[in-house]
CSV table of C-alpha atoms and ligand atoms in Angstrom, one decimal:
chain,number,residue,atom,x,y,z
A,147,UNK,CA,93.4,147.5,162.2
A,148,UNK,CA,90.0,146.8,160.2
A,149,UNK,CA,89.5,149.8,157.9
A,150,UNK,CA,86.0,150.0,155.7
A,151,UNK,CA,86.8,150.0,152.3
A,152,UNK,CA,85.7,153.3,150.3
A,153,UNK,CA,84.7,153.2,146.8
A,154,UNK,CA,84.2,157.0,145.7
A,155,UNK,CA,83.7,158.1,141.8
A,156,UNK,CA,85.0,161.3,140.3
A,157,UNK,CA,82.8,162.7,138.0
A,158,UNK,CA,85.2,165.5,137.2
A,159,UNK,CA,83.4,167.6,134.7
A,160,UNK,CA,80.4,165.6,133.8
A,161,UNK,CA,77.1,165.2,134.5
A,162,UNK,CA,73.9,167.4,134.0
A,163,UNK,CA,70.5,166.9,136.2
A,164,UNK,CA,69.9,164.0,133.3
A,165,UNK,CA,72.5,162.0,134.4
A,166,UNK,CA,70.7,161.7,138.8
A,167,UNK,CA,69.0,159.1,137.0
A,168,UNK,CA,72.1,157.2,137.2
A,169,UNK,CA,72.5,158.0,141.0
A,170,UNK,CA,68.7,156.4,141.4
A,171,UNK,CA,70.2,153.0,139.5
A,172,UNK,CA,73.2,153.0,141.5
A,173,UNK,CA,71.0,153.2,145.0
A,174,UNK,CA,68.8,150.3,143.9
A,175,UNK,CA,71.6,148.6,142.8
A,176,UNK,CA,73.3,149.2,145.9
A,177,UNK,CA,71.0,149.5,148.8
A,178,UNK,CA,72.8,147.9,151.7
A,179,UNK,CA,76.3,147.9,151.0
A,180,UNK,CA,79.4,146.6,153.2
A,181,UNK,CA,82.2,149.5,151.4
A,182,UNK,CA,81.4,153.2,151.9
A,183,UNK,CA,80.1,154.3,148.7
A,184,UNK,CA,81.0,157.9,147.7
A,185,UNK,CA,80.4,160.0,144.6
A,186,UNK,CA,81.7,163.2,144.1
A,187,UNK,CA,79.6,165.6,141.3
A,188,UNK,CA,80.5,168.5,139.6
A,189,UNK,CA,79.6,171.3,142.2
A,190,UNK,CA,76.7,172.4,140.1
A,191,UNK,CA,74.7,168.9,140.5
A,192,UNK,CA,75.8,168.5,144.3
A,193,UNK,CA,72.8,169.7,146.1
A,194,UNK,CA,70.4,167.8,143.4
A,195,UNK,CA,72.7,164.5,144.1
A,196,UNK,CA,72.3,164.8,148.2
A,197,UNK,CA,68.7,165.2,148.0
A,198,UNK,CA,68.2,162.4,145.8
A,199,UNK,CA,70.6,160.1,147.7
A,200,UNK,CA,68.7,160.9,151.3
A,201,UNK,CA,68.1,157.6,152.8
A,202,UNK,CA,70.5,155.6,150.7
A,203,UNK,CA,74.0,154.2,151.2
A,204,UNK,CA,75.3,156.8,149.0
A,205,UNK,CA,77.0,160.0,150.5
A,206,UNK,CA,78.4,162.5,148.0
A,207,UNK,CA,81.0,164.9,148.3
A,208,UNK,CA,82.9,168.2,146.5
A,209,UNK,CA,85.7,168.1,144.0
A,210,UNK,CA,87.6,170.8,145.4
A,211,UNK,CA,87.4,173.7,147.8
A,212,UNK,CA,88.8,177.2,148.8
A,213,UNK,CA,90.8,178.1,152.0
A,214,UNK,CA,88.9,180.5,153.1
A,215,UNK,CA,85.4,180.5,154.3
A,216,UNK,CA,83.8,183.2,152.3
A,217,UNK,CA,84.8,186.5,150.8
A,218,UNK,CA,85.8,188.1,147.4
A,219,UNK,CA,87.0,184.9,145.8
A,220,UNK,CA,85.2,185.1,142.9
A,221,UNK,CA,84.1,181.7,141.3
A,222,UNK,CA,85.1,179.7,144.6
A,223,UNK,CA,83.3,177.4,147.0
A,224,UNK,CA,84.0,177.2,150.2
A,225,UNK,CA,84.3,173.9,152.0
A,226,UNK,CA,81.3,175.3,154.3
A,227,UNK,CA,79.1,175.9,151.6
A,228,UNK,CA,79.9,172.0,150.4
A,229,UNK,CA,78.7,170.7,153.6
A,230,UNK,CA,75.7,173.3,153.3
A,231,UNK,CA,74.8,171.2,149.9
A,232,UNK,CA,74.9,168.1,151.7
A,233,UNK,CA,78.3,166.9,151.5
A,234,UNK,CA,80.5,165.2,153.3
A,235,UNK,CA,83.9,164.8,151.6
A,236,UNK,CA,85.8,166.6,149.4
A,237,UNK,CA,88.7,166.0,146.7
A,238,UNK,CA,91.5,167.4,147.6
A,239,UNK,CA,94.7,168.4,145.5
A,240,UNK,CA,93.4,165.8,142.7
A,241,UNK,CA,96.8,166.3,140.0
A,242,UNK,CA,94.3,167.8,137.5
A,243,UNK,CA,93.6,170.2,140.0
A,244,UNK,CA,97.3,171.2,140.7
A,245,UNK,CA,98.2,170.9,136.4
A,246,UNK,CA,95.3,173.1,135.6
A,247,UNK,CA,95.2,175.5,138.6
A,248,UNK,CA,99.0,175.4,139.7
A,249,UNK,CA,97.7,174.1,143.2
A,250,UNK,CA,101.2,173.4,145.4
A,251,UNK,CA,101.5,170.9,148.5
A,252,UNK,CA,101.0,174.3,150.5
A,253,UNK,CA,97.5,175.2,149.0
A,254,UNK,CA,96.4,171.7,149.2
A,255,UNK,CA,97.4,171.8,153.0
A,256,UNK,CA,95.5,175.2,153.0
A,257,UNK,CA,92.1,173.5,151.8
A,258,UNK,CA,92.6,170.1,153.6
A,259,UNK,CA,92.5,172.4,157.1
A,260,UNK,CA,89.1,174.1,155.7
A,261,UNK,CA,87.5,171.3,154.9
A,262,UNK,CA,88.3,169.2,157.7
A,263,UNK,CA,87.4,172.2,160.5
A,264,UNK,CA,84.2,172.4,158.2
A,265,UNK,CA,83.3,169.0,158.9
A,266,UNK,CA,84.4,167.3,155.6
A,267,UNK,CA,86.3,164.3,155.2
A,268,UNK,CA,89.5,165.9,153.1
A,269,UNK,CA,90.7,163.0,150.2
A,270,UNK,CA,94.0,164.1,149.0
A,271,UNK,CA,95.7,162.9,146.4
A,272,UNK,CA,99.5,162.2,145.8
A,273,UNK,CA,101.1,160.7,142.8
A,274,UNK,CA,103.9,160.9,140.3
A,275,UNK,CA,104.2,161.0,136.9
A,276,UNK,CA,105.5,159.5,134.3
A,277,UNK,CA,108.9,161.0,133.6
A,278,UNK,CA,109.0,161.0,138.1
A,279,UNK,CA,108.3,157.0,137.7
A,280,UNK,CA,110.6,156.9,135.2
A,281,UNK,CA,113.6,158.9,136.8
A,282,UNK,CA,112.9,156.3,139.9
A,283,UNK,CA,111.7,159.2,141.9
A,284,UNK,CA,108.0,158.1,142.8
A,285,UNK,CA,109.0,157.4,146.5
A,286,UNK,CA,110.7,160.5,147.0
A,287,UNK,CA,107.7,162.7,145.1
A,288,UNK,CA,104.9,160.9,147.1
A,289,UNK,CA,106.9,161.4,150.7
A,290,UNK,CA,107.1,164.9,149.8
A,291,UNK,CA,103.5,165.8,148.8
A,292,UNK,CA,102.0,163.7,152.1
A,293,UNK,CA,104.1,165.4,154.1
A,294,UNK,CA,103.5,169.1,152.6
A,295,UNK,CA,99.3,168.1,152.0
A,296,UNK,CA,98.3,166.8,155.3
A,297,UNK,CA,97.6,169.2,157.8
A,298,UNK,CA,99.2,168.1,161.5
A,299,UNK,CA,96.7,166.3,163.6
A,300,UNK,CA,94.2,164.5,161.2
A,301,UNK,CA,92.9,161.3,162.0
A,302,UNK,CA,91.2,158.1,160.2
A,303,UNK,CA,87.9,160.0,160.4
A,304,UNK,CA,89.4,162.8,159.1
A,305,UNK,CA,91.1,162.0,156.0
A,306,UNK,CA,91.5,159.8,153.2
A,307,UNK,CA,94.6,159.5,150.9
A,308,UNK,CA,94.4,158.9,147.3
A,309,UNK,CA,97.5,157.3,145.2
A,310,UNK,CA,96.7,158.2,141.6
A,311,UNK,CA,99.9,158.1,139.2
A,312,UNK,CA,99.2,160.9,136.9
A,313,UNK,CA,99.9,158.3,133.9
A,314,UNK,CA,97.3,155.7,134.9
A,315,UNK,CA,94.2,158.7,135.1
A,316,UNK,CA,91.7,158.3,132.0
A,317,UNK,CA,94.4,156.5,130.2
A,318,UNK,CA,93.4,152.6,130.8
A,319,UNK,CA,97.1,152.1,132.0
A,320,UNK,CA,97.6,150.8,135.6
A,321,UNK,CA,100.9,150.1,137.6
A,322,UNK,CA,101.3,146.4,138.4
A,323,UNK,CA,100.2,145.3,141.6
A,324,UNK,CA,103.7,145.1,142.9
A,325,UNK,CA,104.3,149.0,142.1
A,326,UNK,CA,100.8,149.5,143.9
A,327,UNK,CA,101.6,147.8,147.1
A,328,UNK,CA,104.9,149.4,147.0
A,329,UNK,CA,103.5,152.7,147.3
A,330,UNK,CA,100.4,151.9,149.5
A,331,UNK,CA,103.3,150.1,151.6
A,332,UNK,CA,105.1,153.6,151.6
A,333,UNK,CA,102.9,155.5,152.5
A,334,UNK,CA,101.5,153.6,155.6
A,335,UNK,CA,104.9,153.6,156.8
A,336,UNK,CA,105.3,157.4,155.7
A,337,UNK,CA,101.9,157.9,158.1
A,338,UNK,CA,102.6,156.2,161.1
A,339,UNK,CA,106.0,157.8,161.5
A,340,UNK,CA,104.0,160.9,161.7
A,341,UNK,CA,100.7,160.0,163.5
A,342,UNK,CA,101.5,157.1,165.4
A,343,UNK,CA,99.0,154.4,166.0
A,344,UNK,CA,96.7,156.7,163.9
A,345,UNK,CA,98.5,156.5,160.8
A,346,UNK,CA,97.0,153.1,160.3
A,347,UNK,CA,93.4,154.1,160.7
A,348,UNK,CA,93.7,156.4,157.9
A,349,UNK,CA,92.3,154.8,154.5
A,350,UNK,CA,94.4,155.0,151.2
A,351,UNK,CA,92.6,154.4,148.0
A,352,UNK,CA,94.4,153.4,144.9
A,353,UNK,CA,92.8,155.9,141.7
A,354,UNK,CA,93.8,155.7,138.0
A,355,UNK,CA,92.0,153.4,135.7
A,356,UNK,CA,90.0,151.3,137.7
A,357,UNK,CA,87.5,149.3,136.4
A,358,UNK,CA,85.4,146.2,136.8
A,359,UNK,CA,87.7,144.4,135.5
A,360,UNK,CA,90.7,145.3,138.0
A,361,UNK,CA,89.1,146.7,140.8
A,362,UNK,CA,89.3,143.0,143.0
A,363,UNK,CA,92.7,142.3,142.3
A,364,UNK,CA,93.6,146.0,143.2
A,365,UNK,CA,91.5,146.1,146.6
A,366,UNK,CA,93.4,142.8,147.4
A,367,UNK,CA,96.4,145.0,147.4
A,368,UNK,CA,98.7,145.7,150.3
A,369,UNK,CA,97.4,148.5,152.2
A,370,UNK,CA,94.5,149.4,149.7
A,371,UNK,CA,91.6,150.6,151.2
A,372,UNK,CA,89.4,151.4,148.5
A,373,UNK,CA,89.1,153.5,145.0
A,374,UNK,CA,89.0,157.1,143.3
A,375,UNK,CA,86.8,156.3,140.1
A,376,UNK,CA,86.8,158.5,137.3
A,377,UNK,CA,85.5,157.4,134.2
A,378,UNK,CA,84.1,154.1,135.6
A,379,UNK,CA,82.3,156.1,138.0
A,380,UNK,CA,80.2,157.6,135.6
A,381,UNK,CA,77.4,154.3,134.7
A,382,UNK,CA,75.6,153.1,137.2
A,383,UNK,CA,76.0,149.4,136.5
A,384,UNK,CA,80.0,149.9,135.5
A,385,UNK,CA,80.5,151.7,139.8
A,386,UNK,CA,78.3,148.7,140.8
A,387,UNK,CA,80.4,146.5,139.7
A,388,UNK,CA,83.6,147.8,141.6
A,389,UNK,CA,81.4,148.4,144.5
A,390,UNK,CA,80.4,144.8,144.4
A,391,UNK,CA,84.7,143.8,144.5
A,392,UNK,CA,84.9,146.4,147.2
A,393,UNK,CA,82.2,144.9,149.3
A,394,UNK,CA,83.3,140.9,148.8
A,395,UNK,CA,86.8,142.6,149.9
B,239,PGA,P1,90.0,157.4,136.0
B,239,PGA,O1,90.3,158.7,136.9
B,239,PGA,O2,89.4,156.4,136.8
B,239,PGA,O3,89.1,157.9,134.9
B,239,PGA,O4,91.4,157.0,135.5
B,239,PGA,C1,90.6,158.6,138.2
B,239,PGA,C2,90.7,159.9,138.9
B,239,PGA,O5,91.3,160.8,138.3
B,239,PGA,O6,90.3,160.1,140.0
């Protein structure tokens, strides 16, 4: 099954309206590429980012959304209200999201629906962390948060999954490629005992600590589809440079 690779950033919380000029780099840099090229903004710079990205390869997405659709949730966006702003993904259940905000499998699940019956593209991310990797528990801590994150009845166009070890994010560490392909492995398998034939049009990106450096020998990887960028994600001509091994890949 040929799946497109995907090679979305993470800005987390960074970026002001200064930093669309590095959007405008990225799109000359980038103007016919063979990956899908994502990049998700702080929600504050979303609707700025979509309008300047109109007409180029680069789609853009949310970093998180609520269940619901509207109401009293003070502070909140809804995953309508993403799509209203122009985009068309959204991170989902990213392990800063569940460590600062106590988000569970269940809420994740919650959001994942929302998004997806709002027209999103829902990217959830699993992963263990240290002490889990450690205690030779990764397996078991993945198979548990795919199966309590992903809604029932989602499909290739519907979701992305993201394996980020919590100890590889910002922290220039990576697992080897073995450990990688292990999981990616895992969780293909994990997928099409669930979804069938589906379960292997469904992209899994690899996330923690990619950079230019890495990023071919990682997308060479067993079942890797593409990455979740954080910090590399950031410069213009450092997410060009993975998008360029994503493309040859
Ligand atoms: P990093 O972050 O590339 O800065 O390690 C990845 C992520 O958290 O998505």
């Amino acid at each position: 099954m040929t799946r497109r690779k995907l090679a979305a950033g993470n800005w987390k919380m960074n970026g002001t309206t200064a930093d669309l000029s590095e959007i405008d780099a990225l799109a000359s840099a980038q103007p016919d590429p063979t990956a899908e090229v994502l990049i998700c903004p702080p929600a504050t710079l979303l609707a700025a980012m979509s309008a300047a990205t109109q007409g180029t390869a680069i789609a853009t997405g949310g970093q998180d959304c609520h269940a619901q659709g509207s109401g009293a949730h003070t502070g909140d966006i809804s995953a309508a209200m993403l799509k209203d702003a122009g985009a068309s993904y959204v991170i989902l259940g990213h392990s800063e999201r569940r460590a600062d905000h106590g988000e569970t499998d269940a809420d994740v699940r919650a959001k994942a629906t929302a998004a997806i019956g709002a027209g999103l593209g829902a990217i959830v991310c699993v992963g263990e962390t240290l002490a889990q990797r450690e205690a030779e528990t990764t397996l078991d801590v993945i198979g548990t948060q795919l199966a309590g994150s992903i809604p029932d009845g989602v499909t290739g166009d519907t979701v992305v999954i993201a394996y980020e070890p919590v100890w590889a994010i910002g922290t220039g560490l990576t697992p080897t490629l073995a450990q990688i392909g292990e999981v990616h492995d895992f969780i293909r398998a994990e997928l099409t005992k669930r979804f069938g034939d589906t379960g292997g049009a469904i992209r899994l990106l690899y996330g923690g600590s990619v950079k230019p450096a890495n990023a071919a020998e990682i997308f060479a990887t067993s079942n890797v589809d593409g990455a979740l960028v954080g910090g590399a994600s950031l410069k213009a001509a450092e997410f060009s440079a993975i998008i360029d091994a994503a493309n040859a890949a």
